[in-house]
Amino acid sequence: MGPSFKANETLEIYAIPHLSSGATERRLLTKGKFNNAFPSTNPDGTKLVFRSTRDGGDNKYKNLYIMDTEIGEDAGEAERITEGNWIDTHSQWSSNIEWIVFLSNRDKPTDAWERDHGLDPEGTLLFT
């Protein structure tokens, strides 16, 4: 919840349990006033991978993080899985849980902030 595509603004990830039953209860998963977005759960729904501006410095570079979906950041921390002055985003877990595929502009990191905010579609498909 929050403004889209504004790295300087807070964007949080919430869980909405039992959404298909019409439930409206929300549970905040991310904390810290960062821009967190594009979450993807592993096939059994226990882990969440997402991109975040935390640790991204003044340029708001985005890297990938993993967290437990049951506890979120209330009782734990998100684990950083990529690190650099670039934009890693749009991650997706493979069905066998062995891979996370994501887009990155790490081959052109010097102007990552400007390219991301211009919504430049160029990127490299990577696996981790």
PDB file of C-alpha atoms in Angstrom:
ATOM      1  CA  MET A   1       0.000   0.000   0.000  1.00  0.00           C
ATOM      2  CA  GLY A   2       1.326   3.374  -0.995  1.00  0.00           C
ATOM      3  CA  PRO A   3       2.203   5.396  -4.096  1.00  0.00           C
ATOM      4  CA  SER A   4       3.391   3.460  -7.132  1.00  0.00           C
ATOM      5  CA  PHE A   5       6.794   4.040  -8.728  1.00  0.00           C
ATOM      6  CA  LYS A   6       7.984   6.682  -6.252  1.00  0.00           C
ATOM      7  CA  ALA A   7      11.176   5.378  -4.668  1.00  0.00           C
ATOM      8  CA  ASN A   8      11.284   8.225  -2.137  1.00  0.00           C
ATOM      9  CA  GLU A   9       7.839   7.300  -0.793  1.00  0.00           C
ATOM     10  CA  THR A  10       6.949   4.529   1.649  1.00  0.00           C
ATOM     11  CA  LEU A  11       5.342   1.497   0.034  1.00  0.00           C
ATOM     12  CA  GLU A  12       4.474  -1.430   2.319  1.00  0.00           C
ATOM     13  CA  ILE A  13       3.562  -5.048   1.671  1.00  0.00           C
ATOM     14  CA  TYR A  14       0.523  -6.459   3.483  1.00  0.00           C
ATOM     15  CA  ALA A  15      -0.912  -9.957   3.768  1.00  0.00           C
ATOM     16  CA  ILE A  16      -4.668 -10.306   3.376  1.00  0.00           C
ATOM     17  CA  PRO A  17      -5.517 -13.737   4.815  1.00  0.00           C
ATOM     18  CA  HIS A  18      -8.601 -15.488   3.433  1.00  0.00           C
ATOM     19  CA  LEU A  19      -9.190 -12.833   0.776  1.00  0.00           C
ATOM     20  CA  SER A  20     -11.277 -15.190  -1.360  1.00  0.00           C
ATOM     21  CA  SER A  21     -13.810 -15.461   1.488  1.00  0.00           C
ATOM     22  CA  GLY A  22     -14.312 -11.697   1.448  1.00  0.00           C
ATOM     23  CA  ALA A  23     -12.098 -10.988   4.465  1.00  0.00           C
ATOM     24  CA  THR A  24     -10.742  -7.449   4.691  1.00  0.00           C
ATOM     25  CA  GLU A  25      -8.295  -7.861   7.583  1.00  0.00           C
ATOM     26  CA  ARG A  26      -4.759  -6.815   6.631  1.00  0.00           C
ATOM     27  CA  ARG A  27      -1.476  -7.688   8.300  1.00  0.00           C
ATOM     28  CA  LEU A  28       1.574  -5.496   7.681  1.00  0.00           C
ATOM     29  CA  LEU A  29       4.579  -7.589   6.604  1.00  0.00           C
ATOM     30  CA  THR A  30       7.226  -4.943   5.850  1.00  0.00           C
ATOM     31  CA  LYS A  31       8.326  -2.113   8.107  1.00  0.00           C
ATOM     32  CA  GLY A  32      10.816   0.706   8.132  1.00  0.00           C
ATOM     33  CA  LYS A  33       9.503   3.393   5.776  1.00  0.00           C
ATOM     34  CA  PHE A  34      11.086   1.871   2.664  1.00  0.00           C
ATOM     35  CA  ASN A  35       9.714   1.411  -0.819  1.00  0.00           C
ATOM     36  CA  ASN A  36       8.929  -2.340  -0.871  1.00  0.00           C
ATOM     37  CA  ALA A  37       7.177  -3.857  -3.871  1.00  0.00           C
ATOM     38  CA  PHE A  38       6.589  -6.725  -6.289  1.00  0.00           C
ATOM     39  CA  PRO A  39       6.273  -9.566  -3.758  1.00  0.00           C
ATOM     40  CA  SER A  40       6.222 -13.213  -4.803  1.00  0.00           C
ATOM     41  CA  THR A  41       5.672 -16.180  -2.511  1.00  0.00           C
ATOM     42  CA  ASN A  42       7.330 -19.540  -2.804  1.00  0.00           C
ATOM     43  CA  PRO A  43       4.964 -22.367  -3.882  1.00  0.00           C
ATOM     44  CA  ASP A  44       4.009 -23.335  -0.329  1.00  0.00           C
ATOM     45  CA  GLY A  45       3.451 -19.700   0.708  1.00  0.00           C
ATOM     46  CA  THR A  46       5.915 -19.680   3.606  1.00  0.00           C
ATOM     47  CA  LYS A  47       8.502 -17.258   2.166  1.00  0.00           C
ATOM     48  CA  LEU A  48       8.186 -13.994   0.306  1.00  0.00           C
ATOM     49  CA  VAL A  49      10.741 -12.417  -2.039  1.00  0.00           C
ATOM     50  CA  PHE A  50      10.404  -8.694  -2.811  1.00  0.00           C
ATOM     51  CA  ARG A  51      12.430  -5.695  -3.904  1.00  0.00           C
ATOM     52  CA  SER A  52      13.172  -2.826  -1.551  1.00  0.00           C
ATOM     53  CA  THR A  53      15.002   0.497  -1.329  1.00  0.00           C
ATOM     54  CA  ARG A  54      16.314  -0.353   2.168  1.00  0.00           C
ATOM     55  CA  ASP A  55      20.113  -0.157   2.110  1.00  0.00           C
ATOM     56  CA  GLY A  56      19.788   1.616  -1.272  1.00  0.00           C
ATOM     57  CA  GLY A  57      21.372   4.884  -0.194  1.00  0.00           C
ATOM     58  CA  ASP A  58      20.414   8.322  -1.456  1.00  0.00           C
ATOM     59  CA  ASN A  59      19.861   6.979  -4.973  1.00  0.00           C
ATOM     60  CA  LYS A  60      17.270   4.475  -3.683  1.00  0.00           C
ATOM     61  CA  TYR A  61      18.809   1.497  -5.446  1.00  0.00           C
ATOM     62  CA  LYS A  62      16.644  -1.603  -5.129  1.00  0.00           C
ATOM     63  CA  ASN A  63      17.767  -5.085  -4.121  1.00  0.00           C
ATOM     64  CA  LEU A  64      15.946  -8.318  -3.332  1.00  0.00           C
ATOM     65  CA  TYR A  65      15.016  -9.565   0.133  1.00  0.00           C
ATOM     66  CA  ILE A  66      13.346 -12.699   1.525  1.00  0.00           C
ATOM     67  CA  MET A  67      11.156 -12.925   4.618  1.00  0.00           C
ATOM     68  CA  ASP A  68       8.973 -15.444   6.401  1.00  0.00           C
ATOM     69  CA  THR A  69       5.317 -14.785   5.521  1.00  0.00           C
ATOM     70  CA  GLU A  70       4.015 -15.850   8.922  1.00  0.00           C
ATOM     71  CA  ILE A  71       6.045 -13.420  11.017  1.00  0.00           C
ATOM     72  CA  GLY A  72       6.984 -10.693   8.538  1.00  0.00           C
ATOM     73  CA  GLU A  73       9.224  -8.077  10.075  1.00  0.00           C
ATOM     74  CA  ASP A  74       7.347  -8.117  13.388  1.00  0.00           C
ATOM     75  CA  ALA A  75       9.476 -10.910  14.800  1.00  0.00           C
ATOM     76  CA  GLY A  76      12.209 -11.182  12.217  1.00  0.00           C
ATOM     77  CA  GLU A  77      14.152  -9.370   9.582  1.00  0.00           C
ATOM     78  CA  ALA A  78      14.119  -9.548   5.842  1.00  0.00           C
ATOM     79  CA  GLU A  79      17.222 -11.289   4.510  1.00  0.00           C
ATOM     80  CA  ARG A  80      19.032  -9.440   1.735  1.00  0.00           C
ATOM     81  CA  ILE A  81      19.816 -11.725  -1.223  1.00  0.00           C
ATOM     82  CA  THR A  82      21.216  -9.242  -3.789  1.00  0.00           C
ATOM     83  CA  GLU A  83      23.511  -6.301  -3.143  1.00  0.00           C
ATOM     84  CA  GLY A  84      24.611  -3.534  -5.439  1.00  0.00           C
ATOM     85  CA  ASN A  85      24.075  -0.084  -6.917  1.00  0.00           C
ATOM     86  CA  TRP A  86      21.410  -1.172  -9.370  1.00  0.00           C
ATOM     87  CA  ILE A  87      17.747  -2.074  -9.631  1.00  0.00           C
ATOM     88  CA  ASP A  88      16.754  -5.728  -9.044  1.00  0.00           C
ATOM     89  CA  THR A  89      12.984  -6.126  -9.330  1.00  0.00           C
ATOM     90  CA  HIS A  90       9.997  -8.203 -10.484  1.00  0.00           C
ATOM     91  CA  SER A  91      11.138 -11.422  -8.833  1.00  0.00           C
ATOM     92  CA  GLN A  92       9.325 -14.732  -9.158  1.00  0.00           C
ATOM     93  CA  TRP A  93       9.966 -18.039  -7.400  1.00  0.00           C
ATOM     94  CA  SER A  94      10.320 -21.159  -9.536  1.00  0.00           C
ATOM     95  CA  SER A  95       7.830 -23.973  -8.964  1.00  0.00           C
ATOM     96  CA  ASN A  96      10.580 -26.250  -7.610  1.00  0.00           C
ATOM     97  CA  ILE A  97      11.768 -23.552  -5.131  1.00  0.00           C
ATOM     98  CA  GLU A  98      15.347 -23.830  -6.413  1.00  0.00           C
ATOM     99  CA  TRP A  99      15.451 -20.557  -8.335  1.00  0.00           C
ATOM    100  CA  ILE A 100      14.291 -16.975  -8.111  1.00  0.00           C
ATOM    101  CA  VAL A 101      14.126 -15.224 -11.452  1.00  0.00           C
ATOM    102  CA  PHE A 102      14.201 -11.414 -11.568  1.00  0.00           C
ATOM    103  CA  LEU A 103      14.907  -8.415 -13.756  1.00  0.00           C
ATOM    104  CA  SER A 104      17.986  -6.294 -13.200  1.00  0.00           C
ATOM    105  CA  ASN A 105      19.767  -3.382 -14.816  1.00  0.00           C
ATOM    106  CA  ARG A 106      23.067  -4.321 -13.171  1.00  0.00           C
ATOM    107  CA  ASP A 107      24.725  -4.347 -16.593  1.00  0.00           C
ATOM    108  CA  LYS A 108      24.025  -0.569 -16.671  1.00  0.00           C
ATOM    109  CA  PRO A 109      24.126   0.399 -12.975  1.00  0.00           C
ATOM    110  CA  THR A 110      25.579   3.912 -13.175  1.00  0.00           C
ATOM    111  CA  ASP A 111      22.266   5.488 -14.122  1.00  0.00           C
ATOM    112  CA  ALA A 112      20.028   2.963 -12.376  1.00  0.00           C
ATOM    113  CA  TRP A 113      18.017   5.514 -10.436  1.00  0.00           C
ATOM    114  CA  GLU A 114      17.146   7.617 -13.467  1.00  0.00           C
ATOM    115  CA  ARG A 115      16.352   4.579 -15.639  1.00  0.00           C
ATOM    116  CA  ASP A 116      14.045   3.063 -13.033  1.00  0.00           C
ATOM    117  CA  HIS A 117      12.091   6.255 -12.501  1.00  0.00           C
ATOM    118  CA  GLY A 118      11.713   6.680 -16.232  1.00  0.00           C
ATOM    119  CA  LEU A 119      10.294   3.129 -16.216  1.00  0.00           C
ATOM    120  CA  ASP A 120      12.883   2.052 -18.764  1.00  0.00           C
ATOM    121  CA  PRO A 121      11.938  -1.485 -19.834  1.00  0.00           C
ATOM    122  CA  GLU A 122      15.523  -2.509 -20.524  1.00  0.00           C
ATOM    123  CA  GLY A 123      16.858  -5.106 -18.153  1.00  0.00           C
ATOM    124  CA  THR A 124      18.554  -8.449 -17.942  1.00  0.00           C
ATOM    125  CA  LEU A 125      16.759 -11.589 -16.800  1.00  0.00           C
ATOM    126  CA  LEU A 126      18.766 -13.191 -13.987  1.00  0.00           C
ATOM    127  CA  PHE A 127      18.472 -16.195 -11.709  1.00  0.00           C
ATOM    128  CA  THR A 128      19.694 -16.608  -8.159  1.00  0.00           C
TER     129      THR A 128
END
